[in-house]
mmCIF file of C-alpha atoms in Angstrom:
data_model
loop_
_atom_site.group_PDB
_atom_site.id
_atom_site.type_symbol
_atom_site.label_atom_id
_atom_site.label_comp_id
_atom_site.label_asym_id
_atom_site.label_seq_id
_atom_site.Cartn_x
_atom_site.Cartn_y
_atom_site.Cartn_z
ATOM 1 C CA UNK A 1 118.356 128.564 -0.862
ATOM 2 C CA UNK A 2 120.152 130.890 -3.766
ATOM 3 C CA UNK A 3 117.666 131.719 -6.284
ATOM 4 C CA UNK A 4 119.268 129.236 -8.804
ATOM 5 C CA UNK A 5 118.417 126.760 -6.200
ATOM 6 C CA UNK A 6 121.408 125.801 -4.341
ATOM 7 C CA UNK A 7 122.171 125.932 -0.360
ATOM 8 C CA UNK A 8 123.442 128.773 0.517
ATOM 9 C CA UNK A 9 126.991 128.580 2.616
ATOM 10 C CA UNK A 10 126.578 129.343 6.547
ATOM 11 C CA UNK A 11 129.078 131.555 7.334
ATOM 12 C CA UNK A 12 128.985 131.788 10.982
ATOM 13 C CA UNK A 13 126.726 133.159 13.893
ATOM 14 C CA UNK A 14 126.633 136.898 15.292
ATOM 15 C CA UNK A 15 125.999 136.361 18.409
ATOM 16 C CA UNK A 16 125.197 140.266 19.955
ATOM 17 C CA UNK A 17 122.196 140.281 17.226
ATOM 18 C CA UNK A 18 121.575 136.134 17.559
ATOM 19 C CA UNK A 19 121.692 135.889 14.017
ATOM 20 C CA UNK A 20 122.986 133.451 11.575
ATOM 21 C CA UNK A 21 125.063 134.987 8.386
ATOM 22 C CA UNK A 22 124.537 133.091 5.014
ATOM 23 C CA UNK A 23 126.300 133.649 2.175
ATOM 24 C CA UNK A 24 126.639 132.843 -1.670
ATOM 25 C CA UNK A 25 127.683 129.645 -2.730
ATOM 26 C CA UNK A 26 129.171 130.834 -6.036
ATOM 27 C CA UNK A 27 131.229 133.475 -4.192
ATOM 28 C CA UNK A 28 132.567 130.732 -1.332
ATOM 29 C CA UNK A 29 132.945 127.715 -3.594
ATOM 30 C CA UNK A 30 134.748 130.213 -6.155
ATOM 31 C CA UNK A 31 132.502 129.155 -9.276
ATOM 32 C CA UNK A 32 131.275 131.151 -11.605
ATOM 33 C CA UNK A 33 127.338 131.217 -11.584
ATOM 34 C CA UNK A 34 125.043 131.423 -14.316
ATOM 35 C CA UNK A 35 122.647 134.099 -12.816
ATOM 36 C CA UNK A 36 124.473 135.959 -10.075
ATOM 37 C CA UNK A 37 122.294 137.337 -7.934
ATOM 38 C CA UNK A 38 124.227 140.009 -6.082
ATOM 39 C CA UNK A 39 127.029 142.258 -8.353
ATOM 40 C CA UNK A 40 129.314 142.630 -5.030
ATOM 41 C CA UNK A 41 132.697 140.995 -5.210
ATOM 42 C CA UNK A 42 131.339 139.326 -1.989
ATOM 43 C CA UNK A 43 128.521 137.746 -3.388
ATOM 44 C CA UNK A 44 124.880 137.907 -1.484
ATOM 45 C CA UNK A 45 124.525 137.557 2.358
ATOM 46 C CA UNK A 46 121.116 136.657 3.895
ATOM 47 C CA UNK A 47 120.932 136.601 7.327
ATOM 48 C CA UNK A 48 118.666 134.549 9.973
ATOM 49 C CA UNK A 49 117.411 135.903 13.250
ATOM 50 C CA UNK A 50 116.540 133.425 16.016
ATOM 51 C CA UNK A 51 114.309 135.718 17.893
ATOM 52 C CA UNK A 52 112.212 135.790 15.248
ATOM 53 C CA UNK A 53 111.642 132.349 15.196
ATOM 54 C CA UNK A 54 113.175 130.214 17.255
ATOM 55 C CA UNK A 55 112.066 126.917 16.133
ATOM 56 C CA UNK A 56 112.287 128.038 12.576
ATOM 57 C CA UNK A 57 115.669 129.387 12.951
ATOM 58 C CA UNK A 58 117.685 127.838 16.234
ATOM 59 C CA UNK A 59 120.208 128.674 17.874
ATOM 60 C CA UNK A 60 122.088 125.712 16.499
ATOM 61 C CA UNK A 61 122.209 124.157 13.192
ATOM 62 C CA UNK A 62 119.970 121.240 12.677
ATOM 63 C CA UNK A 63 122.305 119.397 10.278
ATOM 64 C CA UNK A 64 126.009 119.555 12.922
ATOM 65 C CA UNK A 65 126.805 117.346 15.665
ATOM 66 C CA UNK A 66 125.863 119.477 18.911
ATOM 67 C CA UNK A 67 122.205 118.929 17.373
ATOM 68 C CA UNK A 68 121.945 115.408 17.295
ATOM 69 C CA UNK A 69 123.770 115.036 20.914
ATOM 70 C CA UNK A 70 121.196 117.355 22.307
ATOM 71 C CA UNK A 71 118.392 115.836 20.244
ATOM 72 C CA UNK A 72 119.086 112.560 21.659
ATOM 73 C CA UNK A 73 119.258 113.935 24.997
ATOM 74 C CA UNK A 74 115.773 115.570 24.238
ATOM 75 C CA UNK A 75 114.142 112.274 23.089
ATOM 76 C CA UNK A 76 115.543 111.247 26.074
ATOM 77 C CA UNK A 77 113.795 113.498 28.269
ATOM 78 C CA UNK A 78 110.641 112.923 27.030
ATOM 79 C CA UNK A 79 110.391 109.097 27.205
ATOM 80 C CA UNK A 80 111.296 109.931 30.691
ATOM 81 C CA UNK A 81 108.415 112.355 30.958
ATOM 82 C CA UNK A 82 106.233 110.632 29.510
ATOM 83 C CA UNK A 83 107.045 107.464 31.659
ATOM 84 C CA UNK A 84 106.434 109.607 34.538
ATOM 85 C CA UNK A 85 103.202 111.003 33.638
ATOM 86 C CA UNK A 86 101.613 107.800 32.266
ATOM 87 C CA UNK A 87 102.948 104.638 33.323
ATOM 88 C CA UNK A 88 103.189 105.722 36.839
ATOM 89 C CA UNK A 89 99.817 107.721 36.499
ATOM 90 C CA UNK A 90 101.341 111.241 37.762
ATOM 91 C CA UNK A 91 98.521 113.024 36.506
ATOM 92 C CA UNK A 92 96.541 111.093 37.636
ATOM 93 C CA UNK A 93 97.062 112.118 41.682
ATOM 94 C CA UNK A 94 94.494 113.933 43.765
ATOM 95 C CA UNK A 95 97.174 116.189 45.610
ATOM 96 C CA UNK A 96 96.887 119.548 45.514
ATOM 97 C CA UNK A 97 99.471 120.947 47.640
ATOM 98 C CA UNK A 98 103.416 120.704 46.592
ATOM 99 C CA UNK A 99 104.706 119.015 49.164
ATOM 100 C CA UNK A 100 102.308 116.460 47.912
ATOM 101 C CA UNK A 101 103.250 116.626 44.574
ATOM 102 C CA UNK A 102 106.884 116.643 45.355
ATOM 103 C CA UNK A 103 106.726 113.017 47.539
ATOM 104 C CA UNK A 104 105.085 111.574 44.314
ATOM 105 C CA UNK A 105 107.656 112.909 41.834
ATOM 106 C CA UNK A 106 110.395 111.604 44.562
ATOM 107 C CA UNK A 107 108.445 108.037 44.584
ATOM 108 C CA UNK A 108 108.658 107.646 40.755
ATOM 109 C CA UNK A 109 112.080 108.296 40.366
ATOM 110 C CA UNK A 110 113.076 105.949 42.626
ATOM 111 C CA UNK A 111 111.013 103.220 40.698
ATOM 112 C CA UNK A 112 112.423 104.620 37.492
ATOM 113 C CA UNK A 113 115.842 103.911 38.991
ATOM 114 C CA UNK A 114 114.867 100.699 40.717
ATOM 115 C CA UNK A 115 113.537 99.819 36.887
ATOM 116 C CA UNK A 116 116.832 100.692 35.408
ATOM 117 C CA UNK A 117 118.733 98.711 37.607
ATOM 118 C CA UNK A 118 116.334 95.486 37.011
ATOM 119 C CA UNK A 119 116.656 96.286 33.393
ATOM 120 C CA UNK A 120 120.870 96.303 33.356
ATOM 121 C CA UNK A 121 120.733 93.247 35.752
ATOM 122 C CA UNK A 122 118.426 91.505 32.721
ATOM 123 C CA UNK A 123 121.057 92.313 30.143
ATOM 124 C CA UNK A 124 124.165 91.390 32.351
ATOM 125 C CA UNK A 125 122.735 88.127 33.126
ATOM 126 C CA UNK A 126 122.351 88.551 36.506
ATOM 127 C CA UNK A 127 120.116 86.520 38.870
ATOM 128 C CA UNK A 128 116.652 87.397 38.760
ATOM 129 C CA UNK A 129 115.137 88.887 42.455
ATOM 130 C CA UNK A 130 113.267 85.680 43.347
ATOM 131 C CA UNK A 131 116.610 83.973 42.366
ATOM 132 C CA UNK A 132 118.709 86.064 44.560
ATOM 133 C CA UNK A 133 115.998 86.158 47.556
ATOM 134 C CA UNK A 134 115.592 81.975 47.576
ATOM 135 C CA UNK A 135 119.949 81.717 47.683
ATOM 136 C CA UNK A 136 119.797 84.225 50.669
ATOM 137 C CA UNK A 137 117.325 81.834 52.374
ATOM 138 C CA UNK A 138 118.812 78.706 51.881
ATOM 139 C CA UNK A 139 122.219 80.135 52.855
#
């Protein structure tokens, strides 16, 4: 934010220093402000750095499009997660070793895809499985 209070203009990334370049919105929007804050024809540039905080300055900008695709792929991921861990009690097990730990993860995702298929056959209008299982028997 300018010091008269308005955003200030990103002006693109550097990415060799992973830094975002900012600059002032008087000097982009070609208006004349009432307290410039920089006497360069160019106006004043602030600049961000992601690796000094990463979640307070990202990579990508919060407000554009690639941020709410990969947001909604991170919400996502976590219902997922926490699916995992919770409804199918994954931290719950007693196994210690990997090979253990790797069966259970392996078990769980085949429910969680055995769930999603139950779930589109619900919305399709499909047959439920007791449906399905009493027209194989009488057939």
């Amino acid at each position: 934010v300018c010091p008269i209070g308005r955003k200030m203009i990103g002006w693109g990334k550097c990415p060799g220093r992973q830094r975002v370049k900012w600059r002032c919105p008087a000097k982009v929007g070609k208006w004349e402000c009432p307290h410039p804050c920089s006497p360069s024809e160019y106006g004043r540039t602030f600049y961000t750095s992601t690796s000094d905080n990463p979640r307070l300055f990202p990579r990508v900008r919060r407000d554009s499009k690639e941020w709410k695709q990969r947001y909604a792929l991170r919400t996502g991921v976590e219902r997922c997660i926490k699916r995992q861990k919770v409804d199918y009690k994954l931290e719950a097990s007693e196994g210690r070793s990997s090979r253990h730990w790797n069966i259970r993860v392996y078990l769980i995702a085949m429910c969680q895809h055995a769930d999603a298929w139950l779930e589109e056959a619900r919305k399709a209008n499909l047959p439920s499985l007791d449906e399905w299982f009493a027209s194989q028997l009488t057939a």
